[in-house]
């Protein structure tokens, strides 16, 4: 299995987050570091401080030197896909080819209202996510992109320089929806992420993903399966749960940490996870 860490960048000053990432970078067991893409705190007291996900990732790419980096996941409603493609290409080059592109529909209504960002219906959000995947893939892999869709029309667009990773940085698509999210993942994802749930939930969702893969003619072994797991409890219990996810089809566990951040917890989780890695 692979092991990564995620820090929710809310209710914290900057330095404790940097300390966590430096420690994760130091511990060889960790494959990648992740942040989130929200403009207000989620699942906690509001209001409060929040660091913006992509600019935070750009800053961290110059602080940590080994781990891969990603936003788990990028809210598709916040940025035009052509702008996001150029951001991703730049960050992949700047980080030496360590970027993972996490993608999701966007969902927090209060954020969209407060910042005057349109939040379409669920159906339209999934339709837009499909367009974004196609546009990103084309801009990051082709010299010139022309695209005509219901939501975006792109003509003679170029994303230069191209990313270091070939053919492009991997796409991670996060979410649980069986009709749209997993179908989009079957077509476009290099990795699918379950944001939470018991191992049996994962086992069922993996089965659905594989059926969508069969429908679109994709080999399911091309898609890694990850699970985000809260890491604020006992490391031994964390590892036991991770083993259950492994048996249910996961090959990547993302340990999620919240403020106040304690870098020592990274070592405890890595030690407990050792036999599974």
PDB file of C-alpha atoms in Angstrom:
ATOM      1  CA  UNK A   1       0.000   0.000   0.000  1.00  0.00           C
ATOM      2  CA  UNK A   2       0.897   3.666  -0.348  1.00  0.00           C
ATOM      3  CA  UNK A   3       0.527   6.054   2.565  1.00  0.00           C
ATOM      4  CA  UNK A   4      -0.011   9.804   2.254  1.00  0.00           C
ATOM      5  CA  UNK A   5      -1.062  12.627   4.559  1.00  0.00           C
ATOM      6  CA  UNK A   6      -3.544  15.482   4.285  1.00  0.00           C
ATOM      7  CA  UNK A   7      -3.669  18.670   6.349  1.00  0.00           C
ATOM      8  CA  UNK A   8      -6.898  20.659   6.448  1.00  0.00           C
ATOM      9  CA  UNK A   9      -5.514  24.219   6.226  1.00  0.00           C
ATOM     10  CA  UNK A  10      -8.093  25.804   8.507  1.00  0.00           C
ATOM     11  CA  UNK A  11      -8.015  27.228  12.061  1.00  0.00           C
ATOM     12  CA  UNK A  12      -4.219  27.249  11.904  1.00  0.00           C
ATOM     13  CA  UNK A  13      -1.312  29.578  11.386  1.00  0.00           C
ATOM     14  CA  UNK A  14       1.067  28.897   8.489  1.00  0.00           C
ATOM     15  CA  UNK A  15       4.107  27.590  10.353  1.00  0.00           C
ATOM     16  CA  UNK A  16       2.407  24.544  11.964  1.00  0.00           C
ATOM     17  CA  UNK A  17       1.318  23.422   8.492  1.00  0.00           C
ATOM     18  CA  UNK A  18       4.853  23.849   7.157  1.00  0.00           C
ATOM     19  CA  UNK A  19       6.186  21.840  10.111  1.00  0.00           C
ATOM     20  CA  UNK A  20       3.777  18.987   9.307  1.00  0.00           C
ATOM     21  CA  UNK A  21       4.767  18.920   5.652  1.00  0.00           C
ATOM     22  CA  UNK A  22       8.467  19.028   6.400  1.00  0.00           C
ATOM     23  CA  UNK A  23       8.093  16.073   8.755  1.00  0.00           C
ATOM     24  CA  UNK A  24       6.029  14.150   6.200  1.00  0.00           C
ATOM     25  CA  UNK A  25       8.679  14.875   3.594  1.00  0.00           C
ATOM     26  CA  UNK A  26      11.347  13.534   5.952  1.00  0.00           C
ATOM     27  CA  UNK A  27       9.559  10.203   6.574  1.00  0.00           C
ATOM     28  CA  UNK A  28      10.081   7.911   3.592  1.00  0.00           C
ATOM     29  CA  UNK A  29       6.816   6.050   4.243  1.00  0.00           C
ATOM     30  CA  UNK A  30       4.776   9.004   2.984  1.00  0.00           C
ATOM     31  CA  UNK A  31       4.103   9.084  -0.732  1.00  0.00           C
ATOM     32  CA  UNK A  32       2.316  12.455  -1.017  1.00  0.00           C
ATOM     33  CA  UNK A  33       0.927  15.421   0.870  1.00  0.00           C
ATOM     34  CA  UNK A  34      -2.536  16.838   0.246  1.00  0.00           C
ATOM     35  CA  UNK A  35      -4.483  19.959   1.107  1.00  0.00           C
ATOM     36  CA  UNK A  36      -8.111  20.924   0.428  1.00  0.00           C
ATOM     37  CA  UNK A  37      -9.873  23.517  -1.748  1.00  0.00           C
ATOM     38  CA  UNK A  38     -12.221  25.576   0.411  1.00  0.00           C
ATOM     39  CA  UNK A  39     -12.582  29.271   1.117  1.00  0.00           C
ATOM     40  CA  UNK A  40     -14.237  28.928   4.535  1.00  0.00           C
ATOM     41  CA  UNK A  41     -13.783  26.315   7.281  1.00  0.00           C
ATOM     42  CA  UNK A  42     -15.782  23.120   6.787  1.00  0.00           C
ATOM     43  CA  UNK A  43     -17.196  20.725   9.383  1.00  0.00           C
ATOM     44  CA  UNK A  44     -16.077  23.100  12.158  1.00  0.00           C
ATOM     45  CA  UNK A  45     -16.656  26.479  13.740  1.00  0.00           C
ATOM     46  CA  UNK A  46     -17.072  29.395  11.358  1.00  0.00           C
ATOM     47  CA  UNK A  47     -15.732  31.908  10.592  1.00  0.00           C
ATOM     48  CA  UNK A  48     -12.022  31.222  10.807  1.00  0.00           C
ATOM     49  CA  UNK A  49      -8.752  31.325   8.878  1.00  0.00           C
ATOM     50  CA  UNK A  50      -8.338  29.155   5.756  1.00  0.00           C
ATOM     51  CA  UNK A  51      -5.385  29.022   3.357  1.00  0.00           C
ATOM     52  CA  UNK A  52      -6.317  28.822  -0.333  1.00  0.00           C
ATOM     53  CA  UNK A  53      -5.484  25.386  -1.699  1.00  0.00           C
ATOM     54  CA  UNK A  54      -3.573  25.911  -4.946  1.00  0.00           C
ATOM     55  CA  UNK A  55      -1.448  28.874  -3.857  1.00  0.00           C
ATOM     56  CA  UNK A  56      -0.694  26.980  -0.652  1.00  0.00           C
ATOM     57  CA  UNK A  57       0.407  23.973  -2.704  1.00  0.00           C
ATOM     58  CA  UNK A  58       2.654  26.153  -4.848  1.00  0.00           C
ATOM     59  CA  UNK A  59       4.366  27.528  -1.745  1.00  0.00           C
ATOM     60  CA  UNK A  60       4.766  24.071  -0.216  1.00  0.00           C
ATOM     61  CA  UNK A  61       6.266  22.699  -3.442  1.00  0.00           C
ATOM     62  CA  UNK A  62       9.321  24.824  -2.756  1.00  0.00           C
ATOM     63  CA  UNK A  63       9.519  23.753   0.898  1.00  0.00           C
ATOM     64  CA  UNK A  64       9.217  19.965   0.602  1.00  0.00           C
ATOM     65  CA  UNK A  65      11.523  18.218  -1.856  1.00  0.00           C
ATOM     66  CA  UNK A  66      10.422  14.581  -2.056  1.00  0.00           C
ATOM     67  CA  UNK A  67       6.692  13.978  -1.526  1.00  0.00           C
ATOM     68  CA  UNK A  68       4.200  14.396  -4.303  1.00  0.00           C
ATOM     69  CA  UNK A  69       1.587  17.147  -3.884  1.00  0.00           C
ATOM     70  CA  UNK A  70      -2.114  17.573  -4.553  1.00  0.00           C
ATOM     71  CA  UNK A  71      -5.387  19.261  -3.687  1.00  0.00           C
ATOM     72  CA  UNK A  72      -7.917  16.714  -2.426  1.00  0.00           C
ATOM     73  CA  UNK A  73      -9.961  17.750  -4.265  1.00  0.00           C
ATOM     74  CA  UNK A  74     -10.128  20.842  -6.468  1.00  0.00           C
ATOM     75  CA  UNK A  75     -13.630  22.363  -6.539  1.00  0.00           C
ATOM     76  CA  UNK A  76     -14.475  22.509 -10.222  1.00  0.00           C
ATOM     77  CA  UNK A  77     -16.765  25.520  -9.794  1.00  0.00           C
ATOM     78  CA  UNK A  78     -13.954  27.804  -8.600  1.00  0.00           C
ATOM     79  CA  UNK A  79     -11.764  27.996 -11.723  1.00  0.00           C
ATOM     80  CA  UNK A  80     -12.131  27.909 -15.475  1.00  0.00           C
ATOM     81  CA  UNK A  81     -10.639  24.590 -16.685  1.00  0.00           C
ATOM     82  CA  UNK A  82      -8.230  26.299 -19.105  1.00  0.00           C
ATOM     83  CA  UNK A  83      -6.903  28.457 -16.272  1.00  0.00           C
ATOM     84  CA  UNK A  84      -6.611  25.351 -14.078  1.00  0.00           C
ATOM     85  CA  UNK A  85      -4.677  23.550 -16.825  1.00  0.00           C
ATOM     86  CA  UNK A  86      -2.086  26.323 -16.946  1.00  0.00           C
ATOM     87  CA  UNK A  87      -1.858  26.384 -13.149  1.00  0.00           C
ATOM     88  CA  UNK A  88      -1.299  22.614 -13.119  1.00  0.00           C
ATOM     89  CA  UNK A  89       1.346  22.693 -15.846  1.00  0.00           C
ATOM     90  CA  UNK A  90       3.234  25.471 -14.062  1.00  0.00           C
ATOM     91  CA  UNK A  91       3.136  23.713 -10.702  1.00  0.00           C
ATOM     92  CA  UNK A  92       4.219  20.390 -12.166  1.00  0.00           C
ATOM     93  CA  UNK A  93       7.255  22.064 -13.715  1.00  0.00           C
ATOM     94  CA  UNK A  94       8.037  24.067 -10.573  1.00  0.00           C
ATOM     95  CA  UNK A  95       7.804  20.975  -8.352  1.00  0.00           C
ATOM     96  CA  UNK A  96       9.959  18.802 -10.580  1.00  0.00           C
ATOM     97  CA  UNK A  97       7.067  16.631 -11.749  1.00  0.00           C
ATOM     98  CA  UNK A  98       5.385  15.902  -8.412  1.00  0.00           C
ATOM     99  CA  UNK A  99       1.825  17.171  -8.990  1.00  0.00           C
ATOM    100  CA  UNK A 100      -1.325  15.094  -8.548  1.00  0.00           C
ATOM    101  CA  UNK A 101      -4.483  16.758  -9.935  1.00  0.00           C
ATOM    102  CA  UNK A 102      -7.407  16.118  -7.590  1.00  0.00           C
ATOM    103  CA  UNK A 103     -10.822  16.915  -9.072  1.00  0.00           C
ATOM    104  CA  UNK A 104     -14.364  17.154  -7.716  1.00  0.00           C
ATOM    105  CA  UNK A 105     -17.623  18.918  -8.515  1.00  0.00           C
ATOM    106  CA  UNK A 106     -17.628  21.574  -5.761  1.00  0.00           C
ATOM    107  CA  UNK A 107     -20.391  21.488  -3.188  1.00  0.00           C
ATOM    108  CA  UNK A 108     -20.368  23.998  -0.283  1.00  0.00           C
ATOM    109  CA  UNK A 109     -23.333  26.293  -0.930  1.00  0.00           C
ATOM    110  CA  UNK A 110     -22.387  28.913   1.698  1.00  0.00           C
ATOM    111  CA  UNK A 111     -18.968  29.457   0.116  1.00  0.00           C
ATOM    112  CA  UNK A 112     -20.451  30.007  -3.313  1.00  0.00           C
ATOM    113  CA  UNK A 113     -23.041  32.439  -1.974  1.00  0.00           C
ATOM    114  CA  UNK A 114     -20.531  34.432   0.070  1.00  0.00           C
ATOM    115  CA  UNK A 115     -18.035  34.773  -2.782  1.00  0.00           C
ATOM    116  CA  UNK A 116     -20.582  35.266  -5.575  1.00  0.00           C
ATOM    117  CA  UNK A 117     -19.569  32.037  -7.320  1.00  0.00           C
ATOM    118  CA  UNK A 118     -22.412  30.331  -9.218  1.00  0.00           C
ATOM    119  CA  UNK A 119     -23.329  26.864  -7.926  1.00  0.00           C
ATOM    120  CA  UNK A 120     -25.240  24.994 -10.640  1.00  0.00           C
ATOM    121  CA  UNK A 121     -27.532  22.035 -10.125  1.00  0.00           C
ATOM    122  CA  UNK A 122     -25.935  18.691  -9.275  1.00  0.00           C
ATOM    123  CA  UNK A 123     -26.502  17.443 -12.824  1.00  0.00           C
ATOM    124  CA  UNK A 124     -24.830  20.466 -14.345  1.00  0.00           C
ATOM    125  CA  UNK A 125     -21.916  20.216 -11.905  1.00  0.00           C
ATOM    126  CA  UNK A 126     -21.220  16.662 -13.065  1.00  0.00           C
ATOM    127  CA  UNK A 127     -21.620  17.672 -16.709  1.00  0.00           C
ATOM    128  CA  UNK A 128     -19.117  20.481 -16.133  1.00  0.00           C
ATOM    129  CA  UNK A 129     -16.683  18.128 -14.380  1.00  0.00           C
ATOM    130  CA  UNK A 130     -16.707  15.857 -17.433  1.00  0.00           C
ATOM    131  CA  UNK A 131     -15.930  18.837 -19.651  1.00  0.00           C
ATOM    132  CA  UNK A 132     -13.127  19.896 -17.320  1.00  0.00           C
ATOM    133  CA  UNK A 133     -11.505  16.454 -17.470  1.00  0.00           C
ATOM    134  CA  UNK A 134     -11.542  16.510 -21.264  1.00  0.00           C
ATOM    135  CA  UNK A 135     -10.222  20.074 -21.475  1.00  0.00           C
ATOM    136  CA  UNK A 136      -7.472  19.474 -18.918  1.00  0.00           C
ATOM    137  CA  UNK A 137      -6.368  16.278 -20.613  1.00  0.00           C
ATOM    138  CA  UNK A 138      -6.207  17.971 -24.005  1.00  0.00           C
ATOM    139  CA  UNK A 139      -4.421  21.133 -22.868  1.00  0.00           C
ATOM    140  CA  UNK A 140      -1.835  19.167 -20.888  1.00  0.00           C
ATOM    141  CA  UNK A 141      -1.082  16.640 -23.635  1.00  0.00           C
ATOM    142  CA  UNK A 142      -1.728  18.325 -27.002  1.00  0.00           C
ATOM    143  CA  UNK A 143      -0.025  21.239 -28.674  1.00  0.00           C
ATOM    144  CA  UNK A 144      -3.312  22.986 -29.515  1.00  0.00           C
ATOM    145  CA  UNK A 145      -6.781  22.453 -28.075  1.00  0.00           C
ATOM    146  CA  UNK A 146     -10.110  23.192 -29.697  1.00  0.00           C
ATOM    147  CA  UNK A 147     -13.194  22.274 -27.694  1.00  0.00           C
ATOM    148  CA  UNK A 148     -16.889  22.920 -28.186  1.00  0.00           C
ATOM    149  CA  UNK A 149     -19.211  21.954 -25.342  1.00  0.00           C
ATOM    150  CA  UNK A 150     -22.362  23.162 -23.618  1.00  0.00           C
ATOM    151  CA  UNK A 151     -20.353  25.153 -21.039  1.00  0.00           C
ATOM    152  CA  UNK A 152     -16.955  25.913 -22.569  1.00  0.00           C
ATOM    153  CA  UNK A 153     -15.811  26.826 -26.071  1.00  0.00           C
ATOM    154  CA  UNK A 154     -12.048  26.858 -26.542  1.00  0.00           C
ATOM    155  CA  UNK A 155     -10.278  27.729 -29.784  1.00  0.00           C
ATOM    156  CA  UNK A 156      -6.572  27.453 -30.528  1.00  0.00           C
ATOM    157  CA  UNK A 157      -5.671  27.229 -26.841  1.00  0.00           C
ATOM    158  CA  UNK A 158      -2.200  26.205 -25.674  1.00  0.00           C
ATOM    159  CA  UNK A 159      -0.873  25.342 -22.217  1.00  0.00           C
ATOM    160  CA  UNK A 160       2.865  25.948 -22.343  1.00  0.00           C
ATOM    161  CA  UNK A 161       5.202  24.842 -20.990  1.00  0.00           C
ATOM    162  CA  UNK A 162       3.838  21.324 -20.828  1.00  0.00           C
ATOM    163  CA  UNK A 163       4.086  19.469 -17.511  1.00  0.00           C
ATOM    164  CA  UNK A 164       7.134  17.356 -16.775  1.00  0.00           C
ATOM    165  CA  UNK A 165       5.082  14.217 -16.192  1.00  0.00           C
ATOM    166  CA  UNK A 166       4.136  12.337 -19.341  1.00  0.00           C
ATOM    167  CA  UNK A 167       1.566  12.220 -20.731  1.00  0.00           C
ATOM    168  CA  UNK A 168       0.306  14.498 -17.906  1.00  0.00           C
ATOM    169  CA  UNK A 169       0.052  14.590 -14.099  1.00  0.00           C
ATOM    170  CA  UNK A 170      -2.344  11.911 -12.834  1.00  0.00           C
ATOM    171  CA  UNK A 171      -6.003  12.765 -12.253  1.00  0.00           C
ATOM    172  CA  UNK A 172      -7.509  11.814  -8.892  1.00  0.00           C
ATOM    173  CA  UNK A 173     -11.301  12.051  -8.857  1.00  0.00           C
ATOM    174  CA  UNK A 174     -12.938  12.063  -5.438  1.00  0.00           C
ATOM    175  CA  UNK A 175     -16.498  11.277  -4.435  1.00  0.00           C
ATOM    176  CA  UNK A 176     -19.009   8.537  -3.764  1.00  0.00           C
ATOM    177  CA  UNK A 177     -21.752   8.954  -6.369  1.00  0.00           C
ATOM    178  CA  UNK A 178     -22.332   5.722  -8.239  1.00  0.00           C
ATOM    179  CA  UNK A 179     -24.133   7.097 -11.295  1.00  0.00           C
ATOM    180  CA  UNK A 180     -21.880  10.019 -12.231  1.00  0.00           C
ATOM    181  CA  UNK A 181     -18.737  10.283 -10.053  1.00  0.00           C
ATOM    182  CA  UNK A 182     -17.671   6.679 -10.538  1.00  0.00           C
ATOM    183  CA  UNK A 183     -18.569   6.776 -14.213  1.00  0.00           C
ATOM    184  CA  UNK A 184     -16.419   9.875 -14.723  1.00  0.00           C
ATOM    185  CA  UNK A 185     -13.638   8.185 -12.754  1.00  0.00           C
ATOM    186  CA  UNK A 186     -13.889   5.093 -14.941  1.00  0.00           C
ATOM    187  CA  UNK A 187     -13.228   7.201 -18.012  1.00  0.00           C
ATOM    188  CA  UNK A 188     -10.743   9.795 -16.774  1.00  0.00           C
ATOM    189  CA  UNK A 189      -9.209   8.951 -13.388  1.00  0.00           C
ATOM    190  CA  UNK A 190      -5.789   7.546 -12.685  1.00  0.00           C
ATOM    191  CA  UNK A 191      -6.962   7.286  -9.080  1.00  0.00           C
ATOM    192  CA  UNK A 192     -10.360   7.331  -7.404  1.00  0.00           C
ATOM    193  CA  UNK A 193     -10.702   8.488  -3.794  1.00  0.00           C
ATOM    194  CA  UNK A 194     -13.367   7.475  -1.293  1.00  0.00           C
ATOM    195  CA  UNK A 195     -13.640  10.366   1.193  1.00  0.00           C
ATOM    196  CA  UNK A 196     -14.839   8.127   4.041  1.00  0.00           C
ATOM    197  CA  UNK A 197     -16.978   5.143   4.996  1.00  0.00           C
ATOM    198  CA  UNK A 198     -16.500   1.611   6.249  1.00  0.00           C
ATOM    199  CA  UNK A 199     -14.484  -0.988   4.305  1.00  0.00           C
ATOM    200  CA  UNK A 200     -17.661  -2.658   3.090  1.00  0.00           C
ATOM    201  CA  UNK A 201     -18.728   0.643   1.556  1.00  0.00           C
ATOM    202  CA  UNK A 202     -15.436   0.731  -0.317  1.00  0.00           C
ATOM    203  CA  UNK A 203     -15.853  -2.873  -1.471  1.00  0.00           C
ATOM    204  CA  UNK A 204     -19.266  -2.052  -2.938  1.00  0.00           C
ATOM    205  CA  UNK A 205     -18.081   1.158  -4.617  1.00  0.00           C
ATOM    206  CA  UNK A 206     -15.084  -0.609  -6.169  1.00  0.00           C
ATOM    207  CA  UNK A 207     -17.492  -3.113  -7.698  1.00  0.00           C
ATOM    208  CA  UNK A 208     -19.519  -0.254  -9.187  1.00  0.00           C
ATOM    209  CA  UNK A 209     -16.353   1.382 -10.509  1.00  0.00           C
ATOM    210  CA  UNK A 210     -15.323  -1.845 -12.202  1.00  0.00           C
ATOM    211  CA  UNK A 211     -18.726  -2.145 -13.875  1.00  0.00           C
ATOM    212  CA  UNK A 212     -18.378   1.388 -15.247  1.00  0.00           C
ATOM    213  CA  UNK A 213     -14.891   0.486 -16.464  1.00  0.00           C
ATOM    214  CA  UNK A 214     -16.352  -2.439 -18.380  1.00  0.00           C
ATOM    215  CA  UNK A 215     -18.953  -0.132 -19.934  1.00  0.00           C
ATOM    216  CA  UNK A 216     -16.327   2.348 -21.205  1.00  0.00           C
ATOM    217  CA  UNK A 217     -13.716  -0.278 -22.141  1.00  0.00           C
ATOM    218  CA  UNK A 218     -11.195   0.656 -19.436  1.00  0.00           C
ATOM    219  CA  UNK A 219      -8.971  -1.772 -17.560  1.00  0.00           C
ATOM    220  CA  UNK A 220      -9.839  -1.184 -13.861  1.00  0.00           C
ATOM    221  CA  UNK A 221      -6.288  -2.032 -12.825  1.00  0.00           C
ATOM    222  CA  UNK A 222      -5.274   1.287 -14.415  1.00  0.00           C
ATOM    223  CA  UNK A 223      -7.148   3.143 -11.635  1.00  0.00           C
ATOM    224  CA  UNK A 224      -5.646   3.262  -8.139  1.00  0.00           C
ATOM    225  CA  UNK A 225      -8.093   3.249  -5.220  1.00  0.00           C
ATOM    226  CA  UNK A 226      -7.504   5.481  -2.202  1.00  0.00           C
ATOM    227  CA  UNK A 227      -9.369   6.188   1.025  1.00  0.00           C
ATOM    228  CA  UNK A 228      -9.167   9.238   3.268  1.00  0.00           C
ATOM    229  CA  UNK A 229      -9.018   8.244   6.954  1.00  0.00           C
ATOM    230  CA  UNK A 230      -9.038  10.496  10.022  1.00  0.00           C
ATOM    231  CA  UNK A 231      -5.706  10.190  11.818  1.00  0.00           C
ATOM    232  CA  UNK A 232      -6.459  11.861  15.149  1.00  0.00           C
ATOM    233  CA  UNK A 233      -6.900   8.624  17.115  1.00  0.00           C
ATOM    234  CA  UNK A 234      -4.781   5.613  18.057  1.00  0.00           C
ATOM    235  CA  UNK A 235      -2.218   4.732  15.348  1.00  0.00           C
ATOM    236  CA  UNK A 236      -2.783   1.023  15.905  1.00  0.00           C
ATOM    237  CA  UNK A 237      -6.519   1.395  15.298  1.00  0.00           C
ATOM    238  CA  UNK A 238      -5.736   3.471  12.203  1.00  0.00           C
ATOM    239  CA  UNK A 239      -3.543   0.688  10.805  1.00  0.00           C
ATOM    240  CA  UNK A 240      -6.167  -1.947  11.596  1.00  0.00           C
ATOM    241  CA  UNK A 241      -8.794   0.033   9.702  1.00  0.00           C
ATOM    242  CA  UNK A 242      -6.356   0.561   6.827  1.00  0.00           C
ATOM    243  CA  UNK A 243      -5.868  -3.200   6.626  1.00  0.00           C
ATOM    244  CA  UNK A 244      -9.627  -3.566   6.290  1.00  0.00           C
ATOM    245  CA  UNK A 245      -9.622  -1.085   3.433  1.00  0.00           C
ATOM    246  CA  UNK A 246      -6.747  -2.967   1.801  1.00  0.00           C
ATOM    247  CA  UNK A 247      -8.788  -6.164   1.868  1.00  0.00           C
ATOM    248  CA  UNK A 248     -11.719  -4.258   0.348  1.00  0.00           C
ATOM    249  CA  UNK A 249      -9.669  -2.996  -2.595  1.00  0.00           C
ATOM    250  CA  UNK A 250      -7.687   0.068  -1.483  1.00  0.00           C
ATOM    251  CA  UNK A 251      -4.038   0.463  -2.393  1.00  0.00           C
ATOM    252  CA  UNK A 252      -3.552   3.990  -1.020  1.00  0.00           C
ATOM    253  CA  UNK A 253      -4.445   5.362   2.437  1.00  0.00           C
ATOM    254  CA  UNK A 254      -4.507   9.115   3.030  1.00  0.00           C
ATOM    255  CA  UNK A 255      -4.171  10.053   6.708  1.00  0.00           C
ATOM    256  CA  UNK A 256      -6.133  13.227   7.412  1.00  0.00           C
ATOM    257  CA  UNK A 257      -4.900  15.612  10.115  1.00  0.00           C
ATOM    258  CA  UNK A 258      -6.636  18.675  11.565  1.00  0.00           C
ATOM    259  CA  UNK A 259      -5.363  21.616  13.593  1.00  0.00           C
ATOM    260  CA  UNK A 260      -3.745  21.870  16.028  1.00  0.00           C
ATOM    261  CA  UNK A 261      -1.095  19.999  14.077  1.00  0.00           C
ATOM    262  CA  UNK A 262       1.422  17.726  15.803  1.00  0.00           C
ATOM    263  CA  UNK A 263       4.200  16.509  13.461  1.00  0.00           C
ATOM    264  CA  UNK A 264       4.995  13.630  15.841  1.00  0.00           C
ATOM    265  CA  UNK A 265       1.702  11.983  14.870  1.00  0.00           C
ATOM    266  CA  UNK A 266       3.053  11.425  11.367  1.00  0.00           C
ATOM    267  CA  UNK A 267       5.768   9.169  12.745  1.00  0.00           C
ATOM    268  CA  UNK A 268       3.313   7.211  14.885  1.00  0.00           C
ATOM    269  CA  UNK A 269       1.023   6.531  11.930  1.00  0.00           C
ATOM    270  CA  UNK A 270       3.940   5.570   9.683  1.00  0.00           C
ATOM    271  CA  UNK A 271       5.299   3.137  12.273  1.00  0.00           C
ATOM    272  CA  UNK A 272       1.912   1.493  12.798  1.00  0.00           C
ATOM    273  CA  UNK A 273       1.368   1.225   9.045  1.00  0.00           C
ATOM    274  CA  UNK A 274       4.819  -0.276   8.434  1.00  0.00           C
ATOM    275  CA  UNK A 275       3.743  -3.917   7.944  1.00  0.00           C
ATOM    276  CA  UNK A 276       1.184  -2.842   5.285  1.00  0.00           C
ATOM    277  CA  UNK A 277       3.557  -0.714   3.188  1.00  0.00           C
TER     278      UNK A 277
END
